[in-house]
Short mmCIF file of N, CA and C and ligand atoms in Angstrom, two decimals:
data_model
loop_
_atom_site.label_atom_id
_atom_site.label_comp_id
_atom_site.label_asym_id
_atom_site.label_seq_id
_atom_site.Cartn_x
_atom_site.Cartn_y
_atom_site.Cartn_z
N MET A 1 143.15 59.12 93.47
CA MET A 1 142.93 60.25 92.56
C MET A 1 144.23 61.00 92.29
N ASN A 2 144.43 61.46 91.09
CA ASN A 2 145.57 62.27 90.67
C ASN A 2 146.91 61.71 91.08
N GLY A 3 147.02 60.39 91.23
CA GLY A 3 148.31 59.78 91.55
C GLY A 3 148.76 59.93 92.99
N TYR A 4 147.95 60.54 93.85
CA TYR A 4 148.35 60.63 95.26
C TYR A 4 148.22 59.26 95.92
N ILE A 5 149.15 58.95 96.81
CA ILE A 5 149.01 57.69 97.54
C ILE A 5 147.77 57.79 98.43
N PRO A 6 147.10 56.65 98.68
CA PRO A 6 145.76 56.70 99.31
C PRO A 6 145.66 57.51 100.62
N PRO A 7 146.60 57.38 101.60
CA PRO A 7 146.40 58.16 102.84
C PRO A 7 146.45 59.66 102.59
N LEU A 8 147.27 60.08 101.63
CA LEU A 8 147.37 61.49 101.31
C LEU A 8 146.13 61.97 100.55
N ALA A 9 145.65 61.13 99.64
CA ALA A 9 144.43 61.46 98.89
C ALA A 9 143.26 61.64 99.86
N ARG A 10 143.22 60.78 100.88
CA ARG A 10 142.14 60.85 101.87
C ARG A 10 142.20 62.17 102.64
N LEU A 11 143.41 62.55 103.05
CA LEU A 11 143.59 63.80 103.80
C LEU A 11 143.18 65.00 102.95
N ILE A 12 143.59 64.99 101.68
CA ILE A 12 143.22 66.09 100.78
C ILE A 12 141.69 66.14 100.62
N ASP A 13 141.07 64.98 100.46
CA ASP A 13 139.61 64.93 100.34
C ASP A 13 138.93 65.54 101.56
N GLU A 14 139.45 65.22 102.75
CA GLU A 14 138.85 65.74 103.99
C GLU A 14 138.94 67.28 104.03
N PHE A 15 140.09 67.82 103.70
CA PHE A 15 140.25 69.28 103.71
C PHE A 15 139.39 69.92 102.62
N ALA A 16 139.34 69.28 101.45
CA ALA A 16 138.61 69.86 100.32
C ALA A 16 137.10 69.90 100.59
N ALA A 17 136.64 69.07 101.54
CA ALA A 17 135.21 69.07 101.86
C ALA A 17 134.82 70.26 102.73
N MET A 18 135.81 71.00 103.25
CA MET A 18 135.52 72.14 104.13
C MET A 18 135.10 73.34 103.30
N PRO A 19 134.23 74.21 103.89
CA PRO A 19 133.73 75.36 103.12
C PRO A 19 134.87 76.31 102.73
N GLY A 20 134.86 76.72 101.49
CA GLY A 20 135.83 77.70 101.01
C GLY A 20 137.22 77.13 100.74
N VAL A 21 137.38 75.82 100.85
CA VAL A 21 138.70 75.22 100.58
C VAL A 21 138.65 74.49 99.25
N GLY A 22 139.41 74.98 98.27
CA GLY A 22 139.50 74.30 96.98
C GLY A 22 140.52 73.18 97.06
N ARG A 23 140.62 72.41 95.98
CA ARG A 23 141.53 71.25 96.00
C ARG A 23 142.99 71.68 96.13
N ARG A 24 143.34 72.82 95.53
CA ARG A 24 144.72 73.27 95.58
C ARG A 24 145.10 73.62 97.04
N SER A 25 144.21 74.36 97.72
CA SER A 25 144.47 74.69 99.13
C SER A 25 144.48 73.44 99.98
N ALA A 26 143.57 72.53 99.67
CA ALA A 26 143.48 71.27 100.43
C ALA A 26 144.80 70.51 100.32
N ALA A 27 145.37 70.49 99.13
CA ALA A 27 146.64 69.79 98.94
C ALA A 27 147.76 70.48 99.73
N ARG A 28 147.74 71.83 99.75
CA ARG A 28 148.76 72.56 100.51
C ARG A 28 148.65 72.25 102.00
N MET A 29 147.40 72.20 102.50
CA MET A 29 147.18 71.89 103.91
C MET A 29 147.65 70.47 104.22
N ALA A 30 147.35 69.55 103.33
CA ALA A 30 147.74 68.15 103.56
C ALA A 30 149.26 68.02 103.61
N PHE A 31 149.96 68.70 102.70
CA PHE A 31 151.42 68.64 102.72
C PHE A 31 151.99 69.31 103.96
N TYR A 32 151.30 70.34 104.43
CA TYR A 32 151.71 71.01 105.67
C TYR A 32 151.61 70.03 106.85
N VAL A 33 150.51 69.28 106.88
CA VAL A 33 150.32 68.29 107.95
C VAL A 33 151.45 67.26 107.92
N LEU A 34 151.84 66.83 106.72
CA LEU A 34 152.90 65.83 106.61
C LEU A 34 154.22 66.33 107.17
N LYS A 35 154.41 67.65 107.13
CA LYS A 35 155.66 68.22 107.64
C LYS A 35 155.64 68.42 109.16
N MET A 36 154.44 68.32 109.76
CA MET A 36 154.32 68.50 111.20
C MET A 36 155.08 67.42 111.96
N THR A 37 155.48 67.74 113.21
CA THR A 37 155.99 66.69 114.09
C THR A 37 154.81 65.83 114.52
N ASP A 38 155.08 64.66 115.05
CA ASP A 38 154.00 63.80 115.54
C ASP A 38 153.16 64.52 116.59
N SER A 39 153.83 65.26 117.47
CA SER A 39 153.08 65.91 118.55
C SER A 39 152.19 67.03 118.01
N GLN A 40 152.65 67.76 116.99
CA GLN A 40 151.79 68.79 116.38
C GLN A 40 150.58 68.15 115.70
N ALA A 41 150.82 67.05 114.98
CA ALA A 41 149.72 66.37 114.29
C ALA A 41 148.71 65.82 115.31
N ASN A 42 149.22 65.27 116.41
CA ASN A 42 148.32 64.75 117.45
C ASN A 42 147.51 65.87 118.07
N SER A 43 148.14 67.03 118.25
CA SER A 43 147.45 68.16 118.84
C SER A 43 146.32 68.65 117.93
N LEU A 44 146.58 68.68 116.61
CA LEU A 44 145.54 69.08 115.65
C LEU A 44 144.37 68.09 115.68
N ALA A 45 144.70 66.79 115.60
CA ALA A 45 143.65 65.77 115.62
C ALA A 45 142.88 65.83 116.94
N GLY A 46 143.62 66.05 118.05
CA GLY A 46 142.99 66.13 119.37
C GLY A 46 142.05 67.31 119.47
N ALA A 47 142.43 68.44 118.87
CA ALA A 47 141.58 69.64 118.92
C ALA A 47 140.25 69.38 118.22
N ILE A 48 140.31 68.66 117.11
CA ILE A 48 139.08 68.34 116.36
C ILE A 48 138.18 67.44 117.20
N ILE A 49 138.77 66.39 117.77
CA ILE A 49 137.99 65.43 118.56
C ILE A 49 137.43 66.10 119.82
N ASP A 50 138.26 66.92 120.47
CA ASP A 50 137.87 67.61 121.69
C ASP A 50 136.70 68.58 121.44
N ALA A 51 136.81 69.35 120.35
CA ALA A 51 135.75 70.31 120.03
C ALA A 51 134.44 69.58 119.75
N LYS A 52 134.54 68.48 119.00
CA LYS A 52 133.33 67.72 118.68
C LYS A 52 132.70 67.12 119.94
N LYS A 53 133.54 66.69 120.87
CA LYS A 53 133.04 66.04 122.08
C LYS A 53 132.44 67.05 123.05
N LYS A 54 133.08 68.21 123.21
CA LYS A 54 132.70 69.13 124.27
C LYS A 54 131.68 70.19 123.85
N ILE A 55 131.61 70.49 122.56
CA ILE A 55 130.73 71.60 122.16
C ILE A 55 129.37 71.06 121.74
N LYS A 56 128.34 71.58 122.41
CA LYS A 56 126.97 71.13 122.15
C LYS A 56 126.11 72.37 121.87
N TYR A 57 124.84 72.14 121.60
CA TYR A 57 123.90 73.25 121.50
C TYR A 57 123.34 73.53 122.88
N CYS A 58 123.27 74.82 123.24
CA CYS A 58 122.63 75.22 124.49
C CYS A 58 121.16 74.79 124.43
N SER A 59 120.66 74.18 125.50
CA SER A 59 119.28 73.69 125.47
C SER A 59 118.26 74.83 125.53
N VAL A 60 118.73 76.05 125.83
CA VAL A 60 117.83 77.21 125.87
C VAL A 60 117.90 77.99 124.55
N CYS A 61 119.09 78.50 124.22
CA CYS A 61 119.20 79.43 123.08
C CYS A 61 119.73 78.76 121.81
N CYS A 62 120.15 77.50 121.91
CA CYS A 62 120.67 76.74 120.77
C CYS A 62 122.03 77.23 120.27
N ASN A 63 122.67 78.14 121.01
CA ASN A 63 124.02 78.56 120.62
C ASN A 63 125.01 77.43 120.94
N LEU A 64 126.17 77.48 120.32
CA LEU A 64 127.21 76.49 120.63
C LEU A 64 127.77 76.78 122.01
N THR A 65 127.98 75.74 122.80
CA THR A 65 128.45 75.94 124.17
C THR A 65 129.16 74.70 124.69
N ASP A 66 130.00 74.89 125.69
CA ASP A 66 130.58 73.73 126.37
C ASP A 66 129.98 73.56 127.76
N THR A 67 129.04 74.44 128.12
CA THR A 67 128.27 74.26 129.36
C THR A 67 126.80 74.41 128.99
N ASP A 68 125.92 73.76 129.72
CA ASP A 68 124.50 73.86 129.37
C ASP A 68 123.67 74.19 130.61
N PRO A 69 122.90 75.28 130.63
CA PRO A 69 122.82 76.32 129.60
C PRO A 69 124.13 77.08 129.43
N CYS A 70 124.22 77.84 128.34
CA CYS A 70 125.46 78.52 128.00
C CYS A 70 125.72 79.72 128.92
N ALA A 71 126.91 80.29 128.80
CA ALA A 71 127.33 81.40 129.66
C ALA A 71 126.44 82.63 129.46
N ILE A 72 125.92 82.84 128.26
CA ILE A 72 125.06 84.01 128.02
C ILE A 72 123.70 83.78 128.69
N CYS A 73 123.12 82.61 128.48
CA CYS A 73 121.81 82.32 129.09
C CYS A 73 121.84 82.39 130.62
N THR A 74 122.98 82.05 131.21
CA THR A 74 123.06 82.04 132.67
C THR A 74 123.68 83.33 133.21
N GLY A 75 124.11 84.23 132.31
CA GLY A 75 124.80 85.46 132.72
C GLY A 75 123.94 86.33 133.61
N ALA A 76 124.47 86.70 134.78
CA ALA A 76 123.70 87.46 135.77
C ALA A 76 123.38 88.87 135.26
N ARG A 77 124.20 89.41 134.37
CA ARG A 77 124.00 90.79 133.93
C ARG A 77 123.20 90.89 132.64
N ARG A 78 122.73 89.78 132.10
CA ARG A 78 122.01 89.86 130.82
C ARG A 78 120.58 90.32 131.06
N ASP A 79 120.06 91.10 130.10
CA ASP A 79 118.69 91.57 130.14
C ASP A 79 117.79 90.46 129.58
N ARG A 80 117.00 89.84 130.48
CA ARG A 80 116.20 88.67 130.08
C ARG A 80 114.91 89.05 129.39
N SER A 81 114.67 90.36 129.21
CA SER A 81 113.42 90.78 128.58
C SER A 81 113.55 90.87 127.06
N VAL A 82 114.76 90.74 126.54
CA VAL A 82 114.98 90.85 125.09
C VAL A 82 115.68 89.60 124.55
N ILE A 83 115.16 89.08 123.45
CA ILE A 83 115.82 87.96 122.77
C ILE A 83 116.13 88.39 121.34
N CYS A 84 117.38 88.27 120.95
CA CYS A 84 117.79 88.59 119.59
C CYS A 84 117.95 87.29 118.80
N VAL A 85 117.19 87.18 117.71
CA VAL A 85 117.19 85.95 116.91
C VAL A 85 118.19 86.09 115.76
N VAL A 86 119.16 85.18 115.69
CA VAL A 86 120.17 85.23 114.62
C VAL A 86 120.24 83.90 113.88
N GLU A 87 120.90 83.95 112.71
CA GLU A 87 120.97 82.74 111.88
C GLU A 87 121.96 81.71 112.41
N ASN A 88 123.12 82.19 112.87
CA ASN A 88 124.12 81.21 113.30
C ASN A 88 124.97 81.72 114.45
N ALA A 89 125.77 80.82 114.99
CA ALA A 89 126.58 81.12 116.18
C ALA A 89 127.59 82.23 115.91
N ARG A 90 128.05 82.37 114.67
CA ARG A 90 129.03 83.41 114.34
C ARG A 90 128.40 84.80 114.48
N ASP A 91 127.08 84.89 114.24
CA ASP A 91 126.39 86.18 114.40
C ASP A 91 126.37 86.61 115.87
N VAL A 92 126.25 85.64 116.77
CA VAL A 92 126.27 85.96 118.21
C VAL A 92 127.61 86.60 118.56
N ILE A 93 128.69 86.03 118.04
CA ILE A 93 130.02 86.57 118.32
C ILE A 93 130.14 87.99 117.77
N ALA A 94 129.62 88.20 116.55
CA ALA A 94 129.68 89.54 115.94
C ALA A 94 128.94 90.55 116.81
N LEU A 95 127.73 90.19 117.29
CA LEU A 95 126.94 91.11 118.12
C LEU A 95 127.57 91.30 119.50
N GLU A 96 128.14 90.25 120.06
CA GLU A 96 128.81 90.38 121.35
C GLU A 96 130.01 91.32 121.24
N ASN A 97 130.68 91.30 120.08
CA ASN A 97 131.85 92.16 119.90
C ASN A 97 131.49 93.64 119.83
N THR A 98 130.22 93.96 119.60
CA THR A 98 129.82 95.38 119.60
C THR A 98 129.80 95.91 121.04
N ASN A 99 129.69 95.01 122.02
CA ASN A 99 129.61 95.42 123.43
C ASN A 99 128.42 96.30 123.75
N GLU A 100 127.41 96.31 122.90
CA GLU A 100 126.25 97.18 123.11
C GLU A 100 125.05 96.35 123.55
N TYR A 101 124.88 95.21 122.94
CA TYR A 101 123.69 94.40 123.20
C TYR A 101 123.88 93.59 124.48
N LYS A 102 122.88 93.68 125.38
CA LYS A 102 123.02 92.99 126.67
C LYS A 102 121.92 91.94 126.90
N GLY A 103 121.09 91.74 125.88
CA GLY A 103 119.99 90.80 126.03
C GLY A 103 120.43 89.36 125.78
N LEU A 104 119.45 88.51 125.54
CA LEU A 104 119.70 87.10 125.26
C LEU A 104 119.67 86.87 123.74
N TYR A 105 120.02 85.67 123.32
CA TYR A 105 120.02 85.32 121.90
C TYR A 105 119.16 84.08 121.66
N HIS A 106 118.83 83.91 120.39
CA HIS A 106 118.31 82.61 119.97
C HIS A 106 118.91 82.31 118.60
N VAL A 107 119.59 81.16 118.49
CA VAL A 107 120.28 80.82 117.24
C VAL A 107 119.44 79.83 116.44
N LEU A 108 119.06 80.23 115.24
CA LEU A 108 118.18 79.40 114.41
C LEU A 108 118.91 78.24 113.72
N HIS A 109 120.21 78.41 113.48
CA HIS A 109 121.00 77.45 112.70
C HIS A 109 120.44 77.31 111.29
N GLY A 110 120.30 78.46 110.63
CA GLY A 110 119.86 78.46 109.24
C GLY A 110 118.69 79.40 109.03
N VAL A 111 118.20 79.42 107.82
CA VAL A 111 117.01 80.20 107.48
C VAL A 111 116.11 79.34 106.61
N ILE A 112 114.85 79.73 106.56
CA ILE A 112 113.92 78.99 105.70
C ILE A 112 114.32 79.24 104.25
N SER A 113 114.49 78.16 103.51
CA SER A 113 114.92 78.28 102.12
C SER A 113 114.34 77.13 101.30
N PRO A 114 113.13 77.34 100.77
CA PRO A 114 112.47 76.26 100.03
C PRO A 114 113.32 75.72 98.89
N MET A 115 114.12 76.62 98.25
CA MET A 115 114.99 76.20 97.15
C MET A 115 115.99 75.13 97.59
N ASP A 116 116.43 75.23 98.86
CA ASP A 116 117.38 74.25 99.38
C ASP A 116 116.68 73.17 100.20
N GLY A 117 115.36 73.17 100.16
CA GLY A 117 114.61 72.16 100.89
C GLY A 117 114.62 72.37 102.40
N ILE A 118 114.87 73.62 102.85
CA ILE A 118 114.89 73.89 104.29
C ILE A 118 113.58 74.58 104.70
N GLY A 119 112.78 73.87 105.46
CA GLY A 119 111.50 74.40 105.92
C GLY A 119 111.61 74.89 107.35
N PRO A 120 110.52 75.50 107.88
CA PRO A 120 110.52 76.04 109.24
C PRO A 120 110.87 75.01 110.30
N GLU A 121 110.52 73.75 110.04
CA GLU A 121 110.77 72.71 111.05
C GLU A 121 112.24 72.28 111.05
N ASP A 122 113.00 72.72 110.05
CA ASP A 122 114.41 72.33 109.97
C ASP A 122 115.32 73.28 110.74
N ILE A 123 114.80 74.44 111.15
CA ILE A 123 115.61 75.37 111.95
C ILE A 123 114.95 75.51 113.33
N ARG A 124 115.63 76.22 114.24
CA ARG A 124 115.21 76.18 115.66
C ARG A 124 114.11 77.19 115.99
N ILE A 125 113.01 77.13 115.27
CA ILE A 125 111.91 78.06 115.52
C ILE A 125 111.04 77.57 116.68
N ARG A 126 110.80 76.26 116.72
CA ARG A 126 109.98 75.68 117.79
C ARG A 126 110.58 76.02 119.16
N GLU A 127 111.90 75.91 119.24
CA GLU A 127 112.60 76.20 120.50
C GLU A 127 112.44 77.67 120.89
N LEU A 128 112.36 78.54 119.88
CA LEU A 128 112.17 79.98 120.16
C LEU A 128 110.78 80.22 120.76
N LEU A 129 109.77 79.62 120.17
CA LEU A 129 108.40 79.83 120.64
C LEU A 129 108.24 79.43 122.10
N LYS A 130 108.92 78.37 122.48
CA LYS A 130 108.86 77.89 123.87
C LYS A 130 109.42 78.90 124.86
N ARG A 131 110.26 79.79 124.36
CA ARG A 131 110.93 80.74 125.26
C ARG A 131 110.13 82.00 125.50
N ILE A 132 109.05 82.18 124.76
CA ILE A 132 108.29 83.43 124.88
C ILE A 132 107.37 83.34 126.10
N THR A 133 107.85 83.89 127.23
CA THR A 133 107.07 83.91 128.46
C THR A 133 106.79 85.38 128.79
N ASP A 134 106.12 85.60 129.94
CA ASP A 134 105.81 86.97 130.37
C ASP A 134 107.06 87.81 130.58
N GLU A 135 108.17 87.11 130.86
CA GLU A 135 109.43 87.78 131.12
C GLU A 135 109.96 88.50 129.86
N VAL A 136 109.56 88.01 128.69
CA VAL A 136 110.10 88.54 127.43
C VAL A 136 109.22 89.67 126.88
N ASP A 137 109.84 90.86 126.71
CA ASP A 137 109.11 92.02 126.18
C ASP A 137 109.32 92.20 124.69
N GLU A 138 110.50 91.84 124.22
CA GLU A 138 110.83 92.11 122.82
C GLU A 138 111.65 90.99 122.20
N VAL A 139 111.31 90.69 120.94
CA VAL A 139 112.13 89.76 120.14
C VAL A 139 112.67 90.55 118.96
N ILE A 140 113.99 90.65 118.88
CA ILE A 140 114.63 91.37 117.77
C ILE A 140 115.04 90.33 116.73
N ILE A 141 114.53 90.46 115.52
CA ILE A 141 114.90 89.48 114.50
C ILE A 141 116.07 90.03 113.69
N ALA A 142 117.22 89.39 113.85
CA ALA A 142 118.46 89.87 113.23
C ALA A 142 118.99 88.87 112.22
N THR A 143 118.07 88.27 111.44
CA THR A 143 118.52 87.41 110.35
C THR A 143 119.15 88.31 109.29
N ASN A 144 119.96 87.74 108.41
CA ASN A 144 120.66 88.53 107.40
C ASN A 144 119.68 89.18 106.42
N PRO A 145 120.06 90.34 105.85
CA PRO A 145 119.20 91.00 104.86
C PRO A 145 119.27 90.34 103.49
N THR A 146 118.92 89.06 103.44
CA THR A 146 118.85 88.32 102.17
C THR A 146 117.38 87.95 101.98
N ILE A 147 117.03 87.42 100.83
CA ILE A 147 115.64 87.04 100.58
C ILE A 147 115.19 86.01 101.61
N GLU A 148 116.05 85.03 101.87
CA GLU A 148 115.71 83.98 102.84
C GLU A 148 115.64 84.55 104.26
N GLY A 149 116.55 85.46 104.57
CA GLY A 149 116.56 86.09 105.90
C GLY A 149 115.30 86.90 106.13
N GLU A 150 114.86 87.64 105.11
CA GLU A 150 113.63 88.44 105.22
C GLU A 150 112.42 87.53 105.36
N ALA A 151 112.37 86.48 104.54
CA ALA A 151 111.22 85.57 104.57
C ALA A 151 111.13 84.89 105.94
N THR A 152 112.27 84.54 106.49
CA THR A 152 112.30 83.90 107.81
C THR A 152 111.84 84.88 108.88
N ALA A 153 112.27 86.14 108.77
CA ALA A 153 111.85 87.18 109.73
C ALA A 153 110.33 87.34 109.69
N MET A 154 109.75 87.38 108.49
CA MET A 154 108.30 87.55 108.37
C MET A 154 107.56 86.34 108.94
N TYR A 155 108.07 85.17 108.66
CA TYR A 155 107.46 83.93 109.15
C TYR A 155 107.44 83.92 110.68
N ILE A 156 108.57 84.27 111.29
CA ILE A 156 108.66 84.26 112.76
C ILE A 156 107.77 85.33 113.36
N SER A 157 107.73 86.51 112.73
CA SER A 157 106.92 87.60 113.29
C SER A 157 105.43 87.22 113.28
N LYS A 158 105.02 86.50 112.25
CA LYS A 158 103.61 86.06 112.19
C LYS A 158 103.30 85.09 113.32
N LEU A 159 104.24 84.18 113.59
CA LEU A 159 104.05 83.20 114.67
C LEU A 159 104.02 83.88 116.04
N LEU A 160 104.79 84.98 116.18
CA LEU A 160 104.91 85.62 117.49
C LEU A 160 103.77 86.59 117.76
N ARG A 161 103.13 87.05 116.70
CA ARG A 161 102.09 88.08 116.86
C ARG A 161 101.04 87.74 117.91
N PRO A 162 100.49 86.51 117.90
CA PRO A 162 99.45 86.20 118.90
C PRO A 162 99.99 86.10 120.33
N LEU A 163 101.31 86.11 120.49
CA LEU A 163 101.88 85.89 121.82
C LEU A 163 102.11 87.20 122.58
N SER A 164 101.57 88.28 122.07
CA SER A 164 101.68 89.60 122.70
C SER A 164 103.09 89.94 123.17
N VAL A 165 104.03 89.86 122.23
CA VAL A 165 105.39 90.28 122.49
C VAL A 165 105.76 91.23 121.34
N LYS A 166 106.53 92.27 121.67
CA LYS A 166 106.94 93.20 120.63
C LYS A 166 107.96 92.52 119.73
N VAL A 167 107.76 92.60 118.41
CA VAL A 167 108.70 91.99 117.47
C VAL A 167 109.33 93.10 116.63
N THR A 168 110.65 93.16 116.62
CA THR A 168 111.33 94.19 115.83
C THR A 168 112.30 93.53 114.85
N ARG A 169 112.63 94.30 113.82
CA ARG A 169 113.58 93.82 112.80
C ARG A 169 114.72 94.83 112.76
N ILE A 170 115.96 94.35 112.71
CA ILE A 170 117.08 95.29 112.68
C ILE A 170 117.01 96.14 111.41
N ALA A 171 117.56 97.37 111.50
CA ALA A 171 117.50 98.32 110.40
C ALA A 171 118.42 97.89 109.27
N HIS A 172 118.16 98.48 108.10
CA HIS A 172 118.95 98.11 106.93
C HIS A 172 120.17 99.00 106.73
N GLY A 173 120.93 99.24 107.81
CA GLY A 173 122.23 99.83 107.63
C GLY A 173 123.10 98.78 106.95
N LEU A 174 122.64 97.52 107.10
CA LEU A 174 123.36 96.42 106.47
C LEU A 174 122.94 96.37 105.00
N PRO A 175 123.90 96.16 104.11
CA PRO A 175 123.54 96.09 102.69
C PRO A 175 122.70 94.85 102.41
N MET A 176 121.73 94.99 101.48
CA MET A 176 120.89 93.85 101.09
C MET A 176 121.81 92.75 100.56
N GLY A 177 121.54 91.55 100.97
CA GLY A 177 122.38 90.43 100.55
C GLY A 177 123.63 90.31 101.41
N GLY A 178 123.76 91.22 102.38
CA GLY A 178 124.96 91.23 103.21
C GLY A 178 124.91 90.18 104.30
N ASP A 179 125.94 90.12 105.05
CA ASP A 179 126.09 89.08 106.06
C ASP A 179 126.45 89.72 107.39
N LEU A 180 125.63 89.44 108.39
CA LEU A 180 125.81 90.02 109.72
C LEU A 180 127.22 89.84 110.26
N GLU A 181 127.72 88.64 110.09
CA GLU A 181 128.99 88.32 110.75
C GLU A 181 130.17 89.09 110.15
N TYR A 182 129.99 89.64 108.93
CA TYR A 182 131.10 90.38 108.33
C TYR A 182 130.91 91.89 108.47
N ALA A 183 129.79 92.33 109.08
CA ALA A 183 129.56 93.76 109.25
C ALA A 183 130.47 94.30 110.35
N ASP A 184 130.91 95.55 110.19
CA ASP A 184 131.76 96.11 111.24
C ASP A 184 130.89 96.47 112.44
N GLU A 185 131.52 96.71 113.58
CA GLU A 185 130.78 96.91 114.82
C GLU A 185 129.88 98.13 114.81
N VAL A 186 130.33 99.21 114.16
CA VAL A 186 129.52 100.44 114.11
C VAL A 186 128.24 100.19 113.30
N THR A 187 128.39 99.55 112.13
CA THR A 187 127.23 99.25 111.29
C THR A 187 126.24 98.36 112.04
N LEU A 188 126.78 97.39 112.73
CA LEU A 188 125.95 96.44 113.46
C LEU A 188 125.22 97.12 114.62
N THR A 189 125.92 98.00 115.32
CA THR A 189 125.31 98.73 116.43
C THR A 189 124.21 99.64 115.91
N LYS A 190 124.46 100.31 114.77
CA LYS A 190 123.46 101.20 114.18
C LYS A 190 122.23 100.41 113.72
N ALA A 191 122.49 99.23 113.15
CA ALA A 191 121.39 98.38 112.69
C ALA A 191 120.51 97.96 113.86
N MET A 192 121.13 97.68 115.00
CA MET A 192 120.38 97.29 116.20
C MET A 192 119.59 98.47 116.74
N GLU A 193 120.25 99.64 116.80
CA GLU A 193 119.58 100.84 117.34
C GLU A 193 118.38 101.26 116.48
N GLY A 194 118.54 101.07 115.16
CA GLY A 194 117.49 101.53 114.23
C GLY A 194 116.40 100.51 113.98
N ARG A 195 116.33 99.48 114.82
CA ARG A 195 115.34 98.41 114.59
C ARG A 195 113.93 98.95 114.68
N GLN A 196 113.05 98.34 113.89
CA GLN A 196 111.67 98.80 113.85
C GLN A 196 110.70 97.66 114.08
N GLU A 197 109.56 98.03 114.64
CA GLU A 197 108.55 97.02 114.93
C GLU A 197 107.99 96.47 113.63
N ILE A 198 107.78 95.15 113.57
CA ILE A 198 107.18 94.56 112.36
C ILE A 198 105.94 93.77 112.74
ZN1 LIG B 201 122.16 79.62 125.78
#
């Protein structure tokens, strides 16, 4: 494509397939790689292979981890009576950075989105239901304030209702259509504090 020699075209294609990377940026990254020393290039390739090999889903909360169960699920100081349900692993990091929430998490890895062909069975809802024992008093649903996030929250709350556990939804300090992972810590803490039963 575009007159690039095949190994370079392949590298540009790989970078361009990443989220938020256009072809122009992909080409810049590829040329940057070509300027690297062999040891720098090996280190980059090794980091990709190492991350893929070592990082798995926690068998309890489905968060990304290199130990199973993950450090949060096994943490001695975590409050095991609360589970906060989030869309992705980046949301866990955002909430952990507030230093306020001390409960457990459950990572759905997506939201229900019929338009994109994503149904309830395509995200980690089944795994969440299995975790609702007598030990759990509250499930906080912290999906993003988008149409899909709201629909997913309602769907999960309906499933949890017969299980006699309190279900809450984080407050809308977050702008509609907003994204949890980009919210600042104060907004996120306020959203958690202002959660309401649904
Ligand atoms: Zn875990």
